[in-house]
Amino acid sequence: MAKRKENSTNSLNNNVLTKCPMSFTIEMIGGRWKTIILYQLRNEPLRFGQLRKILILTTEKMLAQQLKQLELDGLVVRDAKEIIPPHVEYYLSEKGKTLLPVLEAMAEWGKVHNQLSKEC
Amino acid sequence: MAKRKENSTNSLNNNVLTKCPMSFTIEMIGGRWKTIILYQLRNEPLRFGQLRKILILTTEKMLAQQLKQLELDGLVVRDAKEIIPPHVEYYLSEKGKTLLPVLEAMAEWGKVHNQLSKEC
DNA sequence: TTTCACACTTACTTTTTGGTTAGTACTTGT
DNA sequence: ACAAGTACTAACCAAAAAGTAAGTGTGAAA
């Protein structure tokens, strides 16, 4: 773990006490992959390997990392069957489902404003 | 300008041809400040100095940088009166206004799910 | 002559995010 | 004995985003 200045602006900005609603939301779904993952889970649970095939441009590490964070934030549920080979499913929690209007709006906006977009 | 590997995954991911709607939207409004800036402009034009007072946790550099990008992306209009001292107003373009449902949804979600949030 | 308001820039550093490569664990099938 | 399948993890590195501190230009007012 790298040390960091405790009162840098970065730290202040990450301090929950200083967070406005918008920053809070951005923190939960920001970054390159979280919205895509959540959106892919909108209809059905998906296994790790399925997500990996869909998010073809991500690496396994990123996927695992993002899923872990989403689980920590209570947006996604991880359901691991205790079998070999492993079988792990991810699906939206109730809290995660409350994000669907946001995610749909974002996806729709992107579809309308990016002429070159393709599904993902 | 720093050089960069042309076929790194980062470059690929930034290539418009590979972008799905969600990534496109994230690229336009992602990061720590853009949504907040856009949201502050939802009702009225604001001057640089006014934004700076509202986004108290940002620096002038970040503000200028984000506004420039938002203008480049056609989401915000910069209206500079040719007077001294300068008087520059920023407001949402028509395209920028189409983001309002997304922004409202994000702000609302944050308000509901972050007990500690405060206005910003 | 200096100061002030305003809207920025510039050069540099730190922090955060994302990527590469390799490897782990466990059991079944060959 | 070894490969296959699944879901990861670890160590290390690169790139992008954000932050710090200082400075710029203009004209009018003090």
Short mmCIF file of C-alpha atoms (C1' of nucleotides) in Angstrom, two decimals:
data_model
loop_
_atom_site.label_atom_id
_atom_site.label_comp_id
_atom_site.label_asym_id
_atom_site.label_seq_id
_atom_site.Cartn_x
_atom_site.Cartn_y
_atom_site.Cartn_z
CA MET A 1 0.00 0.00 0.00
CA ALA A 2 1.36 3.36 -0.98
CA LYS A 3 1.22 6.12 1.53
CA ARG A 4 -0.59 9.28 0.68
CA LYS A 5 -0.91 12.75 2.00
CA GLU A 6 -3.90 12.70 4.28
CA ASN A 7 -5.05 16.18 3.52
CA SER A 8 -4.39 16.31 -0.17
CA THR A 9 -7.30 17.47 -2.25
CA ASN A 10 -7.55 13.96 -3.57
CA SER A 11 -8.15 12.68 -0.08
CA LEU A 12 -10.60 15.42 0.67
CA ASN A 13 -12.49 14.68 -2.48
CA ASN A 14 -12.71 11.04 -1.56
CA ASN A 15 -13.93 11.81 1.90
CA VAL A 16 -17.53 10.80 2.12
CA LEU A 17 -18.34 13.82 4.24
CA THR A 18 -17.62 16.17 1.40
CA LYS A 19 -19.56 14.25 -1.20
CA CYS A 20 -22.47 15.66 -3.08
CA PRO A 21 -25.04 13.30 -4.60
CA MET A 22 -23.49 13.53 -8.03
CA SER A 23 -19.99 12.66 -6.84
CA PHE A 24 -21.37 9.79 -4.88
CA THR A 25 -23.05 8.33 -7.93
CA ILE A 26 -19.96 8.85 -10.05
CA GLU A 27 -17.90 7.08 -7.48
CA MET A 28 -20.23 4.10 -7.53
CA ILE A 29 -20.54 3.67 -11.28
CA GLY A 30 -17.62 5.69 -12.68
CA GLY A 31 -14.67 4.28 -14.53
CA ARG A 32 -14.48 2.49 -17.80
CA TRP A 33 -16.23 -0.76 -16.96
CA LYS A 34 -18.70 -0.57 -14.11
CA THR A 35 -21.63 0.79 -16.06
CA ILE A 36 -21.10 -1.77 -18.79
CA ILE A 37 -20.98 -4.64 -16.33
CA LEU A 38 -24.08 -3.46 -14.52
CA TYR A 39 -25.91 -2.94 -17.77
CA GLN A 40 -25.07 -6.42 -18.97
CA LEU A 41 -26.57 -7.81 -15.80
CA ARG A 42 -29.82 -5.93 -16.29
CA ASN A 43 -31.82 -8.94 -17.54
CA GLU A 44 -30.17 -12.01 -16.14
CA PRO A 45 -27.39 -13.32 -13.95
CA LEU A 46 -24.15 -13.91 -15.78
CA ARG A 47 -21.18 -16.03 -14.95
CA PHE A 48 -17.67 -14.66 -14.76
CA GLY A 49 -16.75 -16.36 -18.02
CA GLN A 50 -19.79 -14.99 -19.80
CA LEU A 51 -18.98 -11.46 -18.75
CA ARG A 52 -15.44 -12.00 -19.90
CA LYS A 53 -16.66 -12.94 -23.36
CA ILE A 54 -18.96 -9.96 -23.55
CA LEU A 55 -16.49 -7.43 -22.23
CA ILE A 56 -13.96 -8.63 -24.70
CA LEU A 57 -11.78 -5.53 -24.30
CA THR A 58 -11.30 -5.96 -20.60
CA THR A 59 -8.86 -8.24 -18.89
CA GLU A 60 -9.75 -10.84 -16.32
CA LYS A 61 -8.03 -8.77 -13.69
CA MET A 62 -10.13 -5.70 -14.38
CA LEU A 63 -13.30 -7.71 -14.48
CA ALA A 64 -12.56 -9.40 -11.16
CA GLN A 65 -11.56 -6.10 -9.63
CA GLN A 66 -14.65 -4.24 -10.78
CA LEU A 67 -16.97 -7.06 -9.74
CA LYS A 68 -15.41 -7.08 -6.32
CA GLN A 69 -15.95 -3.37 -5.92
CA LEU A 70 -19.53 -3.60 -7.16
CA GLU A 71 -20.18 -6.36 -4.66
CA LEU A 72 -18.59 -4.32 -1.88
CA ASP A 73 -20.80 -1.38 -2.79
CA GLY A 74 -23.82 -3.64 -2.61
CA LEU A 75 -24.82 -3.25 -6.23
CA VAL A 76 -24.10 -6.77 -7.34
CA VAL A 77 -24.52 -10.15 -5.67
CA ARG A 78 -21.96 -12.88 -6.11
CA ASP A 79 -23.39 -16.37 -5.98
CA ALA A 80 -20.74 -19.07 -5.96
CA LYS A 81 -21.85 -22.66 -6.20
CA GLU A 82 -19.49 -24.85 -4.28
CA ILE A 83 -18.62 -27.18 -7.10
CA ILE A 84 -15.65 -28.04 -9.22
CA PRO A 85 -15.01 -26.61 -11.70
CA PRO A 86 -16.27 -23.41 -10.08
CA HIS A 87 -19.56 -21.87 -11.12
CA VAL A 88 -20.06 -18.27 -10.05
CA GLU A 89 -22.99 -16.11 -10.99
CA TYR A 90 -23.35 -12.38 -10.64
CA TYR A 91 -26.61 -10.51 -10.59
CA LEU A 92 -27.97 -7.12 -9.62
CA SER A 93 -28.96 -6.61 -6.00
CA GLU A 94 -32.10 -4.67 -5.19
CA LYS A 95 -29.95 -1.60 -4.77
CA GLY A 96 -28.29 -2.34 -8.06
CA LYS A 97 -31.64 -2.54 -9.75
CA THR A 98 -32.44 0.98 -8.63
CA LEU A 99 -29.64 2.07 -10.91
CA LEU A 100 -31.35 0.71 -13.99
CA PRO A 101 -33.11 3.96 -14.94
CA VAL A 102 -29.75 5.72 -14.78
CA LEU A 103 -28.04 3.04 -16.83
CA GLU A 104 -30.79 2.90 -19.41
CA ALA A 105 -30.68 6.66 -19.79
CA MET A 106 -26.92 6.58 -20.27
CA ALA A 107 -27.04 3.79 -22.82
CA GLU A 108 -29.86 5.45 -24.71
CA TRP A 109 -28.05 8.78 -24.80
CA GLY A 110 -24.93 7.10 -26.13
CA LYS A 111 -26.88 5.27 -28.79
CA VAL A 112 -28.46 8.48 -30.01
CA HIS A 113 -25.32 10.61 -29.96
CA ASN A 114 -22.66 8.24 -31.19
CA GLN A 115 -23.20 7.43 -34.81
CA LEU A 116 -20.43 4.86 -34.80
CA SER A 117 -21.45 2.94 -31.74
CA LYS A 118 -21.97 -0.76 -31.67
CA GLU A 119 -23.52 -3.01 -29.08
CA CYS A 120 -21.34 -4.37 -26.36
CA MET B 1 2.40 15.67 -25.93
CA ALA B 2 3.46 12.35 -24.54
CA LYS B 3 3.90 9.49 -26.93
CA ARG B 4 1.92 6.35 -26.42
CA LYS B 5 1.89 2.81 -27.67
CA GLU B 6 -0.47 2.78 -30.60
CA ASN B 7 -1.81 -0.71 -30.06
CA SER B 8 -2.01 -0.83 -26.32
CA THR B 9 -5.36 -1.89 -24.94
CA ASN B 10 -5.79 1.62 -23.70
CA SER B 11 -5.51 2.94 -27.21
CA LEU B 12 -7.87 0.31 -28.52
CA ASN B 13 -10.37 1.15 -25.86
CA ASN B 14 -10.18 4.78 -26.78
CA ASN B 15 -10.71 4.05 -30.43
CA VAL B 16 -14.10 5.33 -31.39
CA LEU B 17 -14.72 2.35 -33.63
CA THR B 18 -14.80 -0.01 -30.70
CA LYS B 19 -17.08 2.08 -28.56
CA CYS B 20 -20.44 0.92 -27.35
CA PRO B 21 -23.11 3.45 -26.35
CA MET B 22 -22.31 3.15 -22.69
CA SER B 23 -18.59 3.77 -23.14
CA PHE B 24 -19.35 6.72 -25.31
CA THR B 25 -21.52 8.30 -22.65
CA ILE B 26 -18.96 7.58 -19.98
CA GLU B 27 -16.31 9.22 -22.08
CA MET B 28 -18.39 12.34 -22.47
CA ILE B 29 -19.43 12.81 -18.85
CA GLY B 30 -17.02 10.61 -16.92
CA GLY B 31 -14.42 11.80 -14.48
CA ARG B 32 -14.81 13.59 -11.23
CA TRP B 33 -16.10 16.94 -12.38
CA LYS B 34 -17.95 16.93 -15.65
CA THR B 35 -21.32 15.79 -14.36
CA ILE B 36 -21.18 18.32 -11.57
CA ILE B 37 -20.36 21.15 -13.93
CA LEU B 38 -23.09 20.19 -16.36
CA TYR B 39 -25.59 19.82 -13.56
CA GLN B 40 -24.78 23.25 -12.18
CA LEU B 41 -25.50 24.73 -15.57
CA ARG B 42 -28.90 23.06 -15.77
CA ASN B 43 -30.88 26.19 -14.93
CA GLU B 44 -28.78 29.15 -15.94
CA PRO B 45 -25.52 30.26 -17.50
CA LEU B 46 -22.71 30.65 -15.04
CA ARG B 47 -19.47 32.55 -15.22
CA PHE B 48 -16.10 30.93 -14.70
CA GLY B 49 -15.75 32.57 -11.32
CA GLN B 50 -19.18 31.43 -10.21
CA LEU B 51 -18.43 27.85 -11.11
CA ARG B 52 -15.17 28.13 -9.26
CA LYS B 53 -17.00 29.17 -6.11
CA ILE B 54 -19.52 26.36 -6.43
CA LEU B 55 -17.02 23.66 -7.23
CA ILE B 56 -14.97 24.66 -4.27
CA LEU B 57 -12.99 21.43 -4.25
CA THR B 58 -11.73 21.81 -7.76
CA THR B 59 -8.84 23.89 -8.90
CA GLU B 60 -8.97 26.54 -11.58
CA LYS B 61 -6.89 24.32 -13.79
CA MET B 62 -9.32 21.42 -13.60
CA LEU B 63 -12.27 23.70 -14.16
CA ALA B 64 -10.74 25.28 -17.23
CA GLN B 65 -9.69 21.92 -18.57
CA GLN B 66 -13.08 20.30 -18.11
CA LEU B 67 -14.93 23.27 -19.55
CA LYS B 68 -12.69 23.18 -22.60
CA GLN B 69 -13.42 19.51 -23.13
CA LEU B 70 -17.13 19.98 -22.63
CA GLU B 71 -17.07 22.77 -25.17
CA LEU B 72 -15.11 20.61 -27.60
CA ASP B 73 -17.64 17.85 -27.19
CA GLY B 74 -20.41 20.29 -27.95
CA LEU B 75 -22.13 19.98 -24.60
CA VAL B 76 -21.42 23.47 -23.36
CA VAL B 77 -21.25 26.85 -25.05
CA ARG B 78 -18.65 29.41 -24.08
CA ASP B 79 -19.77 32.98 -24.47
CA ALA B 80 -16.99 35.49 -23.93
CA LYS B 81 -17.85 39.18 -23.92
CA GLU B 82 -14.95 41.15 -25.30
CA ILE B 83 -14.49 43.43 -22.36
CA ILE B 84 -11.97 44.07 -19.66
CA PRO B 85 -11.98 42.62 -17.11
CA PRO B 86 -13.16 39.52 -18.97
CA HIS B 87 -16.68 38.23 -18.62
CA VAL B 88 -17.22 34.67 -19.77
CA GLU B 89 -20.42 32.73 -19.48
CA TYR B 90 -20.97 29.03 -19.92
CA TYR B 91 -24.28 27.39 -20.67
CA LEU B 92 -25.64 24.07 -21.90
CA SER B 93 -25.90 23.62 -25.64
CA GLU B 94 -28.92 21.90 -27.11
CA LYS B 95 -26.96 18.68 -27.10
CA GLY B 96 -25.92 19.33 -23.54
CA LYS B 97 -29.55 19.76 -22.56
CA THR B 98 -30.34 16.29 -23.85
CA LEU B 99 -28.14 15.02 -21.03
CA LEU B 100 -30.37 16.52 -18.37
CA PRO B 101 -32.48 13.39 -17.83
CA VAL B 102 -29.30 11.40 -17.29
CA LEU B 103 -27.88 13.99 -14.93
CA GLU B 104 -31.09 14.34 -12.96
CA ALA B 105 -31.31 10.57 -12.60
CA MET B 106 -27.73 10.41 -11.36
CA ALA B 107 -28.17 13.21 -8.87
CA GLU B 108 -31.44 11.76 -7.60
CA TRP B 109 -29.90 8.32 -7.17
CA GLY B 110 -27.01 9.80 -5.23
CA LYS B 111 -29.35 11.77 -3.00
CA VAL B 112 -31.36 8.67 -2.16
CA HIS B 113 -28.43 6.35 -1.59
CA ASN B 114 -25.93 8.53 0.17
CA GLN B 115 -27.17 9.39 3.58
CA LEU B 116 -24.29 11.78 4.17
CA SER B 117 -24.52 13.74 0.98
CA LYS B 118 -24.76 17.48 0.82
CA GLU B 119 -25.57 19.79 -2.01
CA CYS B 120 -22.78 20.96 -4.24
"C1'" DT C 1 3.15 53.37 -10.19
"C1'" DT C 2 0.92 49.84 -8.15
"C1'" DT C 3 -3.07 47.17 -7.44
"C1'" DC C 4 -7.13 44.80 -8.72
"C1'" DA C 5 -10.53 41.97 -11.18
"C1'" DC C 6 -11.16 38.11 -14.13
"C1'" DA C 7 -10.29 34.18 -16.74
"C1'" DC C 8 -7.36 31.68 -17.67
"C1'" DT C 9 -1.97 28.97 -18.61
"C1'" DT C 10 2.14 26.53 -17.75
"C1'" DA C 11 5.33 23.35 -15.71
"C1'" DC C 12 5.63 19.97 -12.70
"C1'" DT C 13 4.14 16.17 -9.28
"C1'" DT C 14 1.05 12.89 -7.28
"C1'" DT C 15 -2.74 9.76 -7.34
"C1'" DT C 16 -5.72 6.76 -9.56
"C1'" DT C 17 -6.99 3.75 -13.02
"C1'" DG C 18 -6.06 0.43 -16.24
"C1'" DG C 19 -3.07 -3.21 -18.53
"C1'" DT C 20 0.43 -7.29 -19.08
"C1'" DT C 21 2.00 -11.53 -17.91
"C1'" DA C 22 2.18 -15.26 -15.34
"C1'" DG C 23 0.41 -18.30 -12.03
"C1'" DT C 24 -3.01 -20.68 -8.42
"C1'" DA C 25 -6.63 -24.23 -6.85
"C1'" DC C 26 -9.39 -28.12 -7.51
"C1'" DT C 27 -11.46 -32.13 -9.74
"C1'" DT C 28 -12.76 -34.78 -13.79
"C1'" DG C 29 -11.62 -36.86 -18.10
"C1'" DT C 30 -7.73 -39.07 -21.16
"C1'" DA D 1 0.98 -38.18 -15.64
"C1'" DC D 2 -1.15 -34.53 -17.62
"C1'" DA D 3 -4.42 -31.54 -19.82
"C1'" DA D 4 -8.91 -29.12 -19.46
"C1'" DG D 5 -12.12 -26.20 -17.38
"C1'" DT D 6 -13.40 -22.24 -14.26
"C1'" DA D 7 -12.68 -18.34 -11.58
"C1'" DC D 8 -9.80 -16.05 -10.01
"C1'" DT D 9 -4.86 -13.60 -7.74
"C1'" DA D 10 -0.17 -11.34 -7.64
"C1'" DA D 11 3.61 -8.60 -9.09
"C1'" DC D 12 4.82 -5.31 -11.82
"C1'" DC D 13 4.29 -1.40 -15.21
"C1'" DA D 14 2.01 2.32 -18.20
"C1'" DA D 15 -1.19 5.77 -18.95
"C1'" DA D 16 -4.64 8.96 -17.66
"C1'" DA D 17 -6.68 12.00 -14.44
"C1'" DA D 18 -6.20 15.11 -10.93
"C1'" DG D 19 -3.62 18.36 -8.00
"C1'" DT D 20 0.00 22.24 -6.69
"C1'" DA D 21 1.99 26.46 -7.22
"C1'" DA D 22 3.05 30.09 -9.79
"C1'" DG D 23 2.39 33.20 -13.59
"C1'" DT D 24 -0.05 35.83 -17.79
"C1'" DG D 25 -2.73 39.84 -20.08
"C1'" DT D 26 -5.69 43.88 -20.10
"C1'" DG D 27 -7.37 48.30 -18.76
"C1'" DA D 28 -9.38 50.99 -15.29
"C1'" DA D 29 -9.31 52.68 -10.55
"C1'" DA D 30 -6.47 54.18 -6.35
#
